[in-house]
XYZ file of C-alpha atoms in Angstrom:
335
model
C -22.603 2.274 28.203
C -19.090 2.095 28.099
C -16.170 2.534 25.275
C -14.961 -1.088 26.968
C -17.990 -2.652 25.777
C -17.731 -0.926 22.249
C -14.140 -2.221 22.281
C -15.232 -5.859 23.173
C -17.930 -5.929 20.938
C -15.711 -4.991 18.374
C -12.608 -7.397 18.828
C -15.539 -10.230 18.959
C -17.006 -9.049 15.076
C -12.991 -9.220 14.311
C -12.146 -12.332 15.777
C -14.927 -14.090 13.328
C -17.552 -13.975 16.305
C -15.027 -16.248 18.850
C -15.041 -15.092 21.790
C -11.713 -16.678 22.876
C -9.867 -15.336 20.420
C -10.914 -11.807 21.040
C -10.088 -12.105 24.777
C -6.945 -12.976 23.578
C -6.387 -10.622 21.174
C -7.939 -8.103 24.306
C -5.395 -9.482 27.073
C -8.475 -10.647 29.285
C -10.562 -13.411 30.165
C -13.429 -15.206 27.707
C -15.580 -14.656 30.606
C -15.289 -10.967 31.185
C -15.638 -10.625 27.408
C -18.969 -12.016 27.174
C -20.062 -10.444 30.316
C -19.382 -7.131 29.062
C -21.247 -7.988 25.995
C -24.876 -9.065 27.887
C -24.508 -6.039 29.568
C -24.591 -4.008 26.623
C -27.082 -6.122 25.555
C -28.916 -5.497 28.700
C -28.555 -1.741 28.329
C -29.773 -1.848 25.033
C -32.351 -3.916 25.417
C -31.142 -5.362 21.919
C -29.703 -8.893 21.223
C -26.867 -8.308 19.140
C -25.984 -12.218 18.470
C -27.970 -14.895 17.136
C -26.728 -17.681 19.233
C -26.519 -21.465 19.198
C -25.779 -22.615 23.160
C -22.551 -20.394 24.153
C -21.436 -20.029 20.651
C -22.293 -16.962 18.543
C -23.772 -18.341 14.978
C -23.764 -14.169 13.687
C -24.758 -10.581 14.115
C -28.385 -9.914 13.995
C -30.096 -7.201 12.200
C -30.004 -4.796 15.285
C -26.574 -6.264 15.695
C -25.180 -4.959 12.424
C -26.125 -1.564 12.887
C -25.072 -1.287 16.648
C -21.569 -2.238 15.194
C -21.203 -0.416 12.360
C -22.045 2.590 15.066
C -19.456 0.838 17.355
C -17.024 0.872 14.727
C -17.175 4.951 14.152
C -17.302 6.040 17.702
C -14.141 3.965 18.474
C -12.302 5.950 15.313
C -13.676 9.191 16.778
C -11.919 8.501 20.422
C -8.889 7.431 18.388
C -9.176 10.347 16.362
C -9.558 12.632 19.536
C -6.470 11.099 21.257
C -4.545 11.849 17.710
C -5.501 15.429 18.325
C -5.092 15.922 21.883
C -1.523 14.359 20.875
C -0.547 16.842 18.303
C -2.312 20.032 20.200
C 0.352 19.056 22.775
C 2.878 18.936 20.548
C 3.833 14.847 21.086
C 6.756 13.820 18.283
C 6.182 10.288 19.123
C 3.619 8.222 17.490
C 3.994 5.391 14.544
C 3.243 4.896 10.252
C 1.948 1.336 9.322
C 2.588 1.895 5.556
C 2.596 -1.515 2.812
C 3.806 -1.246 -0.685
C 5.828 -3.689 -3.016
C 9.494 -5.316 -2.754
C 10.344 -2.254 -5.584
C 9.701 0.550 -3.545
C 10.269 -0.786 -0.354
C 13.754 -1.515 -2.232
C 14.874 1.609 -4.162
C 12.549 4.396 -3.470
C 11.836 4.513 0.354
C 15.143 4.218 2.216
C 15.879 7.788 1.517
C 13.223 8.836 2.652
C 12.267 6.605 5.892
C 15.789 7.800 6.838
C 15.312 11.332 6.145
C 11.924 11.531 8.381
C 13.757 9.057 11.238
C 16.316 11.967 11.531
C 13.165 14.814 12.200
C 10.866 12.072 14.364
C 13.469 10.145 16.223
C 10.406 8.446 18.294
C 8.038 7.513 15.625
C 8.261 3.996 14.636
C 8.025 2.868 11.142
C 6.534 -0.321 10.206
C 6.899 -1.373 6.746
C 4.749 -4.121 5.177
C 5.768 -5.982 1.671
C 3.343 -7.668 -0.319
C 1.397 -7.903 -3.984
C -1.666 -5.297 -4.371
C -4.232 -7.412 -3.753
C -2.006 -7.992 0.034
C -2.037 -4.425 0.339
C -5.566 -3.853 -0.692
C -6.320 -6.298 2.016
C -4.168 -4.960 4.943
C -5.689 -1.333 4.575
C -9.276 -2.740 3.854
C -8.146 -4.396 7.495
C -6.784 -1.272 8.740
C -3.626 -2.975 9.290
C -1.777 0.002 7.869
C -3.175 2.895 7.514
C -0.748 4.111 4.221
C -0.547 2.267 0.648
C 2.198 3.028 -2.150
C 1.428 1.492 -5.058
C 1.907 1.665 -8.783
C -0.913 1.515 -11.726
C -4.699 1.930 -11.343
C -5.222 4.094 -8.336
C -9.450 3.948 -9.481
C -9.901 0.538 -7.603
C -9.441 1.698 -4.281
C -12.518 3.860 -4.539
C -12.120 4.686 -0.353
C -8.785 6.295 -0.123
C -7.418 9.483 -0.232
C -4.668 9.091 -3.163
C -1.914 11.273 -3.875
C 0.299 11.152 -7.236
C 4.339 10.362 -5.990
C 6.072 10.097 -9.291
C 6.375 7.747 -12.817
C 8.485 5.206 -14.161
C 9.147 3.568 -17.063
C 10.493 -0.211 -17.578
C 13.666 -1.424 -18.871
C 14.532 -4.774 -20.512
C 17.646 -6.183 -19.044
C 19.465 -8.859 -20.698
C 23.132 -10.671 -19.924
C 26.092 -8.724 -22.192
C 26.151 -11.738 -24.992
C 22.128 -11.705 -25.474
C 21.299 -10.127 -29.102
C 18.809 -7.839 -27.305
C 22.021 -6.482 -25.649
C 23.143 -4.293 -28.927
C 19.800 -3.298 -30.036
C 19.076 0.710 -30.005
C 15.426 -0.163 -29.630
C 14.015 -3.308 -30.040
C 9.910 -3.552 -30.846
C 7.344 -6.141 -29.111
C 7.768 -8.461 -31.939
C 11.482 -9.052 -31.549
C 10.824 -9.034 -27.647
C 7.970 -11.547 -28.051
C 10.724 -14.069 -29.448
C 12.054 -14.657 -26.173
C 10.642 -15.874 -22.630
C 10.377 -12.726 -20.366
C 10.864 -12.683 -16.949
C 9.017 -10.049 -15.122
C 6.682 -9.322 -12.134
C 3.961 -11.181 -10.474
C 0.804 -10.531 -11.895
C 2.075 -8.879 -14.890
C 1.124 -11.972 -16.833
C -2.290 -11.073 -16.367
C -4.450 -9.938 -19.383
C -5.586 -6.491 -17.499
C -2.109 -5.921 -16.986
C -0.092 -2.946 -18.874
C 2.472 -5.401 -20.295
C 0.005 -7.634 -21.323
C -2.090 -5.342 -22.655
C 0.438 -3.818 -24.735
C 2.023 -6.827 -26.957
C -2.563 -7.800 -27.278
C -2.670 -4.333 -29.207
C -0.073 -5.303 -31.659
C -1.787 -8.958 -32.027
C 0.912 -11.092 -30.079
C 1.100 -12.855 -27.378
C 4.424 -13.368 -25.457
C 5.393 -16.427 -23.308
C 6.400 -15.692 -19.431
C 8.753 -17.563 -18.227
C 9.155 -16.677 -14.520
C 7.629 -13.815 -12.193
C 8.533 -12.529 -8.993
C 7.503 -9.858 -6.242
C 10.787 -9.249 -5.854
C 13.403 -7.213 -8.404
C 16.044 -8.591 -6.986
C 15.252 -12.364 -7.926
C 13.934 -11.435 -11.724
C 17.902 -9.963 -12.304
C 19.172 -13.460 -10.586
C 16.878 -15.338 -13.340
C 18.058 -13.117 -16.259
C 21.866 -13.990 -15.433
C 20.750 -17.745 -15.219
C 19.601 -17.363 -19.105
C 15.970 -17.910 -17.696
C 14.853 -15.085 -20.229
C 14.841 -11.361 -20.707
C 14.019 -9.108 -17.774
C 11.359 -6.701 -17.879
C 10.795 -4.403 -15.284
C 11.241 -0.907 -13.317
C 14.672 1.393 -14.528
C 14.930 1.981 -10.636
C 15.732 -1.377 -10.253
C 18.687 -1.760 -12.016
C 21.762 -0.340 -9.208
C 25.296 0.946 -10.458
C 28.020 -1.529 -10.303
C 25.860 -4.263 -8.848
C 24.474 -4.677 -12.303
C 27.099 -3.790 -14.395
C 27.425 -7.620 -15.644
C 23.882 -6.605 -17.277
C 22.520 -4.479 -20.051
C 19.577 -2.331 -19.556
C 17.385 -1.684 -23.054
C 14.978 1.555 -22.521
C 11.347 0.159 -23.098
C 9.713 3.498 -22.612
C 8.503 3.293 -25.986
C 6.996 -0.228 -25.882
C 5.203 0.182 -22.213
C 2.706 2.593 -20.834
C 4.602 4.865 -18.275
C 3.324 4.076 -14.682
C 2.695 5.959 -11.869
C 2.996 5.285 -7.845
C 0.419 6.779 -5.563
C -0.098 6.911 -2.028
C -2.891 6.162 -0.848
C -5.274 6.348 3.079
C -8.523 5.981 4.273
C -10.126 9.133 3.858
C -11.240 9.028 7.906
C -7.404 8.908 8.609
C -6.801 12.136 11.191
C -3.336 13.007 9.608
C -1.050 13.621 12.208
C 2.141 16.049 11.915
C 4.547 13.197 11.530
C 2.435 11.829 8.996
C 2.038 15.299 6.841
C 6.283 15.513 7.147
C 6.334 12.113 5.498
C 4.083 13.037 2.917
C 5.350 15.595 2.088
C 9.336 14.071 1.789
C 7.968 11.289 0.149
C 6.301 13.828 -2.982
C 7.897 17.309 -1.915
C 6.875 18.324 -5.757
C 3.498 18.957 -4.173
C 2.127 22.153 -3.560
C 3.123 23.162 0.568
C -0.595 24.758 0.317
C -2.965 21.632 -1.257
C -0.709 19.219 1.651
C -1.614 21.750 4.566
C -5.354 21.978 3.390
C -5.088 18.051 2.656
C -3.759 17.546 6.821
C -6.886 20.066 7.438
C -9.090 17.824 5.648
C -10.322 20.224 3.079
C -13.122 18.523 0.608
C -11.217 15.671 -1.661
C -13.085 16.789 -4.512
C -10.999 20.011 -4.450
C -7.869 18.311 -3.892
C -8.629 15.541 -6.563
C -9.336 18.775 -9.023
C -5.549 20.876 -7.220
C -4.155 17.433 -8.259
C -5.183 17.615 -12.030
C -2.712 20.075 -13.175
C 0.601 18.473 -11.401
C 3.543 17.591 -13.231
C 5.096 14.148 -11.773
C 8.720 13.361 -11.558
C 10.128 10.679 -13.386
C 12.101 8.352 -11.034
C 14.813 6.588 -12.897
C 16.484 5.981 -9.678
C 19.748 3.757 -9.938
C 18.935 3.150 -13.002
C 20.816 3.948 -15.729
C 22.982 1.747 -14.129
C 24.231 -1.376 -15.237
C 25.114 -0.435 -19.157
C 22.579 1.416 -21.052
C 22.393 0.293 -24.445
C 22.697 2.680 -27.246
């Protein structure tokens, strides 16, 4: 048996059982790719497809297992590369990591900059897109880091760190009447459309969920992904702005007024999040640990030693989280 044939086997399950795409995706030929799978077959003496002619209809029972198995030895070799890699000292390497337009924005620049000036020859790919994109691309092992705000729960698999918390603002043009109130209440904000995030017009969510406790239900107007467009819809008069204080930049968004809402809106937090059979390499512990450096330096080195996550989850209870405000505070703070 070889690791090729694991490999094959693999990139066919992944290419929704076609066995031209994987040979594609494997930079050989669709008949050396289903050679090498009839002689694993052979050494087995399993049949791992049902088929239908030349075209594979699914996995069988014997099939399912054998991958599964496939699956975790392939991780293992990656995983012993990884270590043979940093017993050797290599600085070169790359992070697949997806989170939101918002932190992708405003939070990580800093830091991606900060950890391209100590790893020169890691490469950094950053992915945009809603949670349920990101839950996706890491279910897909696309990337192998999440950051991402609000329930952290869902993602029963990963290994998830606390980063820091952030509150909303409302943000309304200078003439709005929102604009000289010292703290307006979910009624008087109800009065108006609100333009906000994607998703954030859904009942689970922490906006909605707030204005349902006090019995009302606001209308929203507009959402985006993307910060950037929600401010160009406030300045059209689309409606009132509600999202992250980060978001709001000094001089940029000076023609705007940002209203604190901590008091109306549940204070969020950010978390990172990887698969818990991620072998943490050294570039990836430096990131970590620029990205949250109010962590303990001892839970992150037993965390890159892959101490039990029970005992990190329970290291984790008693940390106190910054609270970003980034640029915010920019544009004009009312009051």
């Amino acid at each position: 048996m070889k690791l090729q044939q694991l490999r094959f086997l693999v990139a066919v399950i992944n290419s929704g059982l076609n066995i031209t795409a994987a040979a594609e995706a494997l930079f050989t030929s669709q008949p050396g790719v289903s050679k090498q799978i009839r002689l694993l077959e052979d050494e087995l003496g399993l049949k791992l497809f049902v088929r239908r002619g030349k075209r594979l209809e699914s996995l069988t029972p014997a099939g399912e297992q054998i991958a599964a198995r496939a699956e975790r030895v392939l991780r293992e070799v990656e995983h012993m590369k990884a270590m043979a890699g940093d017993l050797r000292g290599e600085q070169a390497g790359e992070i697949r990591l997806a989170t939101t337009q918002t932190q992708a924005r405003y939070v990580l620049p800093q830091v991606i900059d900060a950890f391209r000036r100590q790893f020169p020859d890691v490469d950094f790919h950053l992915h945009q897109g809603t949670s349920e994109q990101i839950g996706r691309m890491i279910a897909e092992r696309q990337v192998e880091f999440a950051l991402l705000s609000g329930r952290s729960d869902a993602f029963t698999t990963l290994v998830t760190l606390p980063i820091y918390q952030w509150d909303r603002v409302i943000l309304v043009p200078e003439d709005h009447p929102l604009a000289a109130a010292e703290s307006p209440d979910l009624e008087a904000l109800a009065r108006y459309p609100l333009v906000t995030y994607l998703f954030s017009d859904r009942p689970e969510s922490s906006l909605m969920s707030a204005f349902t406790e006090h019995g009302l239900t606001p209308r929203i107007a507009f959402t985006a992904r993307d910060a950037d467009i929600i401010k160009t819809y406030v300045r059209m008069g689309l409606g009132v702005g509600v999202l992250a204080s980060m978001a709001v930049e000094p001089d940029a968004d000076d023609d705007l007024v940002a209203v604190d809402a901590s008091d109306l809106f549940a204070r969020l937090t950010t978390w990172l999040g990887f698969p818990e059979d991620l072998l943490l390499k050294r570039y990836h512990c430096n990131f970590i640990r620029l990205l949250a450096p109010h962590l303990d330096d001892g839970l992150l080195d037993d965390l890159c030693r892959r101490q039990p996550q029970a005992d990190i989850h329970r290291r984790l209870a008693g940390v106190e989280l910054p609270l970003l405000t980034g640029p915010a505070g920019s544009g004009r703070q009312s009051g």
